[in-house]
Amino acid sequence: MAADELEPSSLKSTTSKSLSEKTSAHKFLHVKKTSGRKYTVSIFLICIWLFCTIVLMAKQERKVDDVHQVTLAPNETKTQIIYKNHMPNTNKIQLILAGAFMPDYYSTLATHFFNIWIEFDPAEEYDMPSKLGLKYENMNQRNITQIWSIPIVSESLVEVVPEMHHNKIFKLLSNVTLRGDTRLCMNTTLSTNFPIAFTYDLFPINTEYGIIYAALVLIGLYVLIITEVVHKSIAAILAATTSISILALLDERPTKDELSSWVDIETLLLLFCMMVIVGILSETGIFDYLAIVAYKETKGKIWPLINTLCFFTAMVSSILDNVTTVLLMTPITIRLCEVMQMNPVPTLMCIIFYANLGGALTLIGDPPNVIIGTNKDVIASGIDFTTFSLHMGAGLVFIFIAVNLHLRFIFRNMQDLKFTEPSNVTELRQELAIWQKAAFSLSSYSKEEGVVRDKLLRKCKTIFSKLKETLKGFKVDVLPTERLQSYDESIKDFLNKDSHLDKSLLWKCAITLGFVITLFCLHSIPQLNLSLGWIALLGTLLLLILADHVDIECVLGRIEWATLSFFAALFILIGALSELGLIEWVGKQTEMIIMSVAKEYRLSVAIILVLWVSTIVSSFVDNIPLTTMMIKVITSMSQNPELELPLPPLVYALAFGGCLGGNGTLIAASCNMVCAGVAEQHGYRMSFMQFFKVGYPVMLGSVFIATVYLLISHVTFGWNI
């Protein structure tokens, strides 16, 4: 770990003056310069805050006064005039629907659909095609948009399920200005009545400008995270608020219901519950025990130990989701690294890489794969759990080997895996960080808390003084014999800890984890009406009931609330960027490029584009909305008779891209942020640039291997089944 990563600014300035009087003036100027930079940044952020405040005060939420309530009878096509006497002078119309629609993750089970489209009914004098200059079949059909089919529930559930919202911008197929009525038409395939509520906007967002605004907000978020002028959670909340303010400025301010629909409650619930389970599990001492077993099996050799941790992580991540896997593996890895006097951050990055790779192996290992596997067109193409794992596994074998060699090359100098400071300095920094965190977690609301807080702060002051004295000399821990003796004592103490297991609590945790893991593996069965979030919540409740002596306040104190708030803000940001048209624009540009290529090269170009576009984009934005959009793009391309593209190669390209892109940046995948949050709780900070310097080259190398594999298997040998 870098020398100043855990050091407060006051400590840095004091220590620098103590080390050398000659450099005191330089350090003073540096502090002044840093203060000036922070002052400038604060002014800039306050300006953004003022912009958001003024816009949100001035602009109302999206108007929903014009809500139309209709009931569709069986075999009836109901119409609603939305523009009378002539075609609208716009090329887009936005529709917002509310009804008994099926959730996206159950859409493959749908047997009934709600259909809606827009048609133009010209006046009588314009019925002659010769006067219109249009083909007769176009006027006979009269549709000026594609038909939008939405899965709906069965007849027995129409009046039972809560209503869901859908939002879509229709593009008109004709821009000829004629006299006549523009109508909204809708029907269902149900044999009973179906109530529906809808509203429309004749002048939706101009996505040409919206894409620019979305890109600027995204760039601003990354600048704040990379420069670390504010905490990443604050940066995400600020970016989300700014994006909503931009929507408000464009008269498209989302309602509170829309904002809540953008937040993936399922993911947040899963993260929260698994954090509680892991927090209670840590009380048993099992992480130390497993670390001891791993150390003994690898005989304390660094690379065999890292390879064992990575391989185990990949295997578990293919069965469980990678977030749960990382939550379980991070404490073990940190404990092992501490006893071997290694910096846990490089090893944790290796764990993250293999968690994302392992998640790509199966249809349940990573959220993008779940989205892909539940698509009805993907299922119809013959891709099931076994087929998917076989195709992905064959390519991942080569990627596993390449990533391992790449990491061995990056960390070829064993000192890169060690701390850059003497062990006693590192220990003092860790101790200071943990005592400070404990002190700041207490308030001064009660006298008792205030007394304890003061004692903790005094302890921090004592450690701080000791650290200053140690840094003054900086000649400690230089003798190899002393280091070896300290290392041997640390190993001996570590290996003697296997007798401190709380077996009673461990059995309770084992029962809970057995329940959770079993249902995780079975959650894709349609008859099991439990999602991952509900499974985790039920498991958490079971553990809290069994381990009733556990102090719940202490457990909740270990929850990574900053990580949860970061994800909530990121979900809102991605929803706003989708509204502004950024993600849809990426998909359309990909489709246009493929269409422009000669037919004999289209499959190769389609595989390369889908793979690389999904990888690059998912390394900077969340891969869930990207996969949701891209799966529609590749299924529509495979159904286009002019392209003649088989669907399976595009599915595997998208799966590789969505999962491998998670290794690119620290915020590209959920498990990355969770691992960084747990490490920070233990006093080890993983910065964005630190991860980027290692992760992005690893990602690019992995995608290159995946590209070669996909082209050989699907283009050269035609392995499309």
CSV table of N, CA and C in Angstrom, one decimal, residues 249-326:
chain,number,residue,atom,x,y,z
A,249,LEU,N,-34.9,20.0,-17.2
A,249,LEU,CA,-34.7,21.2,-18.1
A,249,LEU,C,-35.3,20.9,-19.4
A,250,LEU,N,-35.4,19.7,-19.8
A,250,LEU,CA,-36.0,19.3,-21.1
A,250,LEU,C,-37.4,19.0,-21.0
A,251,ASP,N,-38.0,19.4,-19.9
A,251,ASP,CA,-39.5,19.2,-19.6
A,251,ASP,C,-39.8,17.7,-19.5
A,252,GLU,N,-38.9,16.9,-19.0
A,252,GLU,CA,-39.1,15.5,-18.9
A,252,GLU,C,-38.7,15.0,-17.5
A,253,ARG,N,-39.0,15.8,-16.5
A,253,ARG,CA,-38.6,15.4,-15.2
A,253,ARG,C,-39.4,14.2,-14.7
A,254,PRO,N,-38.7,13.1,-14.4
A,254,PRO,CA,-39.4,11.9,-14.0
A,254,PRO,C,-40.1,12.0,-12.7
A,255,THR,N,-41.2,11.2,-12.5
A,255,THR,CA,-41.9,11.2,-11.3
A,255,THR,C,-41.2,10.4,-10.3
A,256,LYS,N,-41.7,10.5,-9.0
A,256,LYS,CA,-41.0,9.6,-8.0
A,256,LYS,C,-41.2,8.2,-8.2
A,257,ASP,N,-42.4,7.8,-8.8
A,257,ASP,CA,-42.6,6.4,-9.1
A,257,ASP,C,-41.7,5.9,-10.2
A,258,GLU,N,-41.4,6.8,-11.2
A,258,GLU,CA,-40.4,6.4,-12.2
A,258,GLU,C,-39.0,6.2,-11.6
A,259,LEU,N,-38.6,7.1,-10.7
A,259,LEU,CA,-37.3,7.0,-10.1
A,259,LEU,C,-37.2,5.8,-9.3
A,260,SER,N,-38.2,5.4,-8.6
A,260,SER,CA,-38.1,4.2,-7.8
A,260,SER,C,-38.1,2.9,-8.7
A,261,SER,N,-38.7,3.0,-9.9
A,261,SER,CA,-38.7,1.9,-10.8
A,261,SER,C,-37.3,1.7,-11.4
A,262,TRP,N,-36.5,2.8,-11.5
A,262,TRP,CA,-35.2,2.6,-12.0
A,262,TRP,C,-34.2,1.9,-11.0
A,263,VAL,N,-34.5,2.1,-9.8
A,263,VAL,CA,-33.6,1.5,-8.8
A,263,VAL,C,-33.9,0.0,-8.7
A,264,ASP,N,-32.9,-0.8,-8.9
A,264,ASP,CA,-33.0,-2.3,-8.8
A,264,ASP,C,-33.0,-2.7,-7.3
A,265,ILE,N,-34.2,-2.7,-6.8
A,265,ILE,CA,-34.4,-3.1,-5.4
A,265,ILE,C,-33.9,-4.5,-5.1
A,266,GLU,N,-34.0,-5.4,-6.1
A,266,GLU,CA,-33.6,-6.8,-6.0
A,266,GLU,C,-32.1,-6.9,-5.7
A,267,THR,N,-31.3,-6.1,-6.4
A,267,THR,CA,-29.8,-6.1,-6.2
A,267,THR,C,-29.5,-5.5,-4.8
A,268,LEU,N,-30.1,-4.4,-4.5
A,268,LEU,CA,-29.8,-3.8,-3.2
A,268,LEU,C,-30.2,-4.7,-2.0
A,269,LEU,N,-31.4,-5.4,-2.2
A,269,LEU,CA,-31.8,-6.3,-1.1
A,269,LEU,C,-30.8,-7.5,-1.0
A,270,LEU,N,-30.4,-8.0,-2.1
A,270,LEU,CA,-29.4,-9.1,-2.1
A,270,LEU,C,-28.1,-8.7,-1.5
A,271,LEU,N,-27.6,-7.5,-1.8
A,271,LEU,CA,-26.4,-7.0,-1.2
A,271,LEU,C,-26.5,-6.8,0.3
A,272,PHE,N,-27.6,-6.2,0.7
A,272,PHE,CA,-27.8,-5.9,2.1
A,272,PHE,C,-27.9,-7.2,2.9
A,273,CYS,N,-28.7,-8.2,2.5
A,273,CYS,CA,-28.9,-9.4,3.2
A,273,CYS,C,-27.6,-10.2,3.3
A,274,MET,N,-26.9,-10.3,2.2
A,274,MET,CA,-25.6,-11.1,2.2
A,274,MET,C,-24.6,-10.4,3.0
A,275,MET,N,-24.6,-9.1,3.1
A,275,MET,CA,-23.7,-8.4,4.1
A,275,MET,C,-24.0,-8.8,5.5
A,276,VAL,N,-25.3,-8.9,5.8
A,276,VAL,CA,-25.7,-9.3,7.2
A,276,VAL,C,-25.2,-10.7,7.5
A,277,ILE,N,-25.5,-11.6,6.5
A,277,ILE,CA,-25.1,-13.0,6.7
A,277,ILE,C,-23.6,-13.1,6.9
A,278,VAL,N,-22.8,-12.5,6.0
A,278,VAL,CA,-21.3,-12.5,6.1
A,278,VAL,C,-20.9,-11.9,7.4
A,279,GLY,N,-21.5,-10.8,7.9
A,279,GLY,CA,-21.1,-10.2,9.1
A,279,GLY,C,-21.3,-11.1,10.3
A,280,ILE,N,-22.4,-11.9,10.3
A,280,ILE,CA,-22.6,-12.8,11.4
A,280,ILE,C,-21.7,-14.0,11.3
A,281,LEU,N,-21.4,-14.4,10.0
A,281,LEU,CA,-20.5,-15.5,9.8
A,281,LEU,C,-19.1,-15.2,10.3
A,282,SER,N,-18.7,-14.0,10.2
A,282,SER,CA,-17.4,-13.6,10.6
A,282,SER,C,-17.2,-13.8,12.1
A,283,GLU,N,-18.3,-13.8,12.9
A,283,GLU,CA,-18.2,-14.0,14.3
A,283,GLU,C,-17.8,-15.4,14.7
A,284,THR,N,-17.9,-16.3,13.7
A,284,THR,CA,-17.6,-17.7,14.0
A,284,THR,C,-16.1,-18.0,14.0
A,285,GLY,N,-15.3,-17.2,13.3
A,285,GLY,CA,-13.9,-17.5,13.1
A,285,GLY,C,-13.6,-18.4,11.9
A,286,ILE,N,-14.6,-18.6,11.1
A,286,ILE,CA,-14.5,-19.5,10.0
A,286,ILE,C,-13.5,-19.0,8.9
A,287,PHE,N,-13.5,-17.7,8.8
A,287,PHE,CA,-12.6,-17.1,7.8
A,287,PHE,C,-11.1,-17.3,8.1
A,288,ASP,N,-10.8,-17.2,9.4
A,288,ASP,CA,-9.4,-17.5,9.8
A,288,ASP,C,-9.1,-19.0,9.6
A,289,TYR,N,-10.1,-19.9,9.9
A,289,TYR,CA,-9.9,-21.3,9.7
A,289,TYR,C,-9.7,-21.7,8.3
A,290,LEU,N,-10.5,-21.1,7.4
A,290,LEU,CA,-10.3,-21.4,5.9
A,290,LEU,C,-9.0,-20.9,5.4
A,291,ALA,N,-8.6,-19.7,6.0
A,291,ALA,CA,-7.3,-19.2,5.6
A,291,ALA,C,-6.2,-20.1,6.0
A,292,ILE,N,-6.3,-20.7,7.2
A,292,ILE,CA,-5.3,-21.6,7.7
A,292,ILE,C,-5.2,-22.8,6.8
A,293,VAL,N,-6.4,-23.4,6.4
A,293,VAL,CA,-6.4,-24.5,5.5
A,293,VAL,C,-5.7,-24.2,4.2
A,294,ALA,N,-6.1,-23.0,3.6
A,294,ALA,CA,-5.5,-22.7,2.3
A,294,ALA,C,-4.0,-22.5,2.5
A,295,TYR,N,-3.5,-21.9,3.6
A,295,TYR,CA,-2.1,-21.7,3.8
A,295,TYR,C,-1.4,-23.1,3.9
A,296,LYS,N,-1.9,-24.0,4.6
A,296,LYS,CA,-1.3,-25.3,4.8
A,296,LYS,C,-1.3,-26.1,3.5
A,297,GLU,N,-2.4,-26.0,2.7
A,297,GLU,CA,-2.4,-26.8,1.5
A,297,GLU,C,-1.4,-26.3,0.5
A,298,THR,N,-1.1,-25.0,0.5
A,298,THR,CA,-0.2,-24.4,-0.5
A,298,THR,C,1.2,-24.2,0.1
A,299,LYS,N,1.4,-24.6,1.4
A,299,LYS,CA,2.6,-24.6,2.1
A,299,LYS,C,3.2,-23.1,2.1
A,300,GLY,N,2.3,-22.2,2.1
A,300,GLY,CA,2.7,-20.8,2.3
A,300,GLY,C,3.4,-20.2,1.1
A,301,LYS,N,3.3,-20.8,-0.1
A,301,LYS,CA,3.9,-20.3,-1.3
A,301,LYS,C,2.9,-19.3,-2.0
A,302,ILE,N,3.4,-18.1,-2.3
A,302,ILE,CA,2.5,-17.0,-2.7
A,302,ILE,C,1.7,-17.3,-3.9
A,303,TRP,N,2.3,-17.7,-5.1
A,303,TRP,CA,1.5,-17.9,-6.3
A,303,TRP,C,0.6,-19.1,-6.2
A,304,PRO,N,1.1,-20.2,-5.7
A,304,PRO,CA,0.1,-21.3,-5.5
A,304,PRO,C,-1.1,-20.9,-4.7
A,305,LEU,N,-0.8,-20.1,-3.6
A,305,LEU,CA,-1.9,-19.6,-2.8
A,305,LEU,C,-2.9,-18.7,-3.6
A,306,ILE,N,-2.4,-17.8,-4.3
A,306,ILE,CA,-3.2,-16.9,-5.1
A,306,ILE,C,-4.0,-17.7,-6.2
A,307,ASN,N,-3.3,-18.6,-6.8
A,307,ASN,CA,-4.0,-19.4,-7.8
A,307,ASN,C,-5.2,-20.3,-7.2
A,308,THR,N,-4.9,-20.8,-6.0
A,308,THR,CA,-6.0,-21.6,-5.3
A,308,THR,C,-7.2,-20.7,-5.0
A,309,LEU,N,-6.9,-19.5,-4.5
A,309,LEU,CA,-8.0,-18.6,-4.1
A,309,LEU,C,-8.8,-18.2,-5.4
A,310,CYS,N,-8.1,-17.9,-6.5
A,310,CYS,CA,-8.7,-17.5,-7.7
A,310,CYS,C,-9.5,-18.6,-8.3
A,311,PHE,N,-9.0,-19.8,-8.4
A,311,PHE,CA,-9.7,-21.0,-8.9
A,311,PHE,C,-11.0,-21.3,-8.1
A,312,PHE,N,-10.8,-21.3,-6.8
A,312,PHE,CA,-12.0,-21.5,-5.9
A,312,PHE,C,-13.1,-20.4,-6.1
A,313,THR,N,-12.6,-19.2,-6.3
A,313,THR,CA,-13.5,-18.1,-6.5
A,313,THR,C,-14.3,-18.2,-7.8
A,314,ALA,N,-13.6,-18.6,-8.9
A,314,ALA,CA,-14.2,-18.8,-10.2
A,314,ALA,C,-15.3,-19.9,-10.1
A,315,MET,N,-14.9,-21.0,-9.5
A,315,MET,CA,-15.9,-22.1,-9.4
A,315,MET,C,-17.1,-21.8,-8.6
A,316,VAL,N,-16.9,-21.1,-7.5
A,316,VAL,CA,-18.1,-20.7,-6.7
A,316,VAL,C,-18.9,-19.7,-7.4
A,317,SER,N,-18.3,-18.8,-8.1
A,317,SER,CA,-19.0,-17.7,-8.8
A,317,SER,C,-19.8,-18.2,-9.9
A,318,SER,N,-19.5,-19.4,-10.5
A,318,SER,CA,-20.3,-19.9,-11.6
A,318,SER,C,-21.6,-20.5,-11.1
A,319,ILE,N,-21.6,-20.8,-9.8
A,319,ILE,CA,-22.8,-21.4,-9.2
A,319,ILE,C,-23.6,-20.3,-8.5
A,320,LEU,N,-23.0,-19.6,-7.6
A,320,LEU,CA,-23.6,-18.4,-7.0
A,320,LEU,C,-23.4,-17.2,-7.8
A,321,ASP,N,-24.1,-16.1,-7.5
A,321,ASP,CA,-23.8,-14.9,-8.1
A,321,ASP,C,-22.4,-14.3,-7.6
A,322,ASN,N,-21.7,-13.6,-8.4
A,322,ASN,CA,-20.4,-13.2,-8.1
A,322,ASN,C,-20.3,-12.2,-6.9
A,323,VAL,N,-21.4,-11.5,-6.6
A,323,VAL,CA,-21.4,-10.6,-5.5
A,323,VAL,C,-21.3,-11.4,-4.2
A,324,THR,N,-22.1,-12.5,-4.1
A,324,THR,CA,-22.1,-13.3,-2.9
A,324,THR,C,-20.7,-14.0,-2.7
A,325,THR,N,-20.2,-14.4,-3.9
A,325,THR,CA,-18.9,-15.1,-3.8
A,325,THR,C,-17.8,-14.1,-3.3
A,326,VAL,N,-17.8,-12.9,-3.8
A,326,VAL,CA,-16.8,-11.9,-3.3
A,326,VAL,C,-17.0,-11.6,-1.9
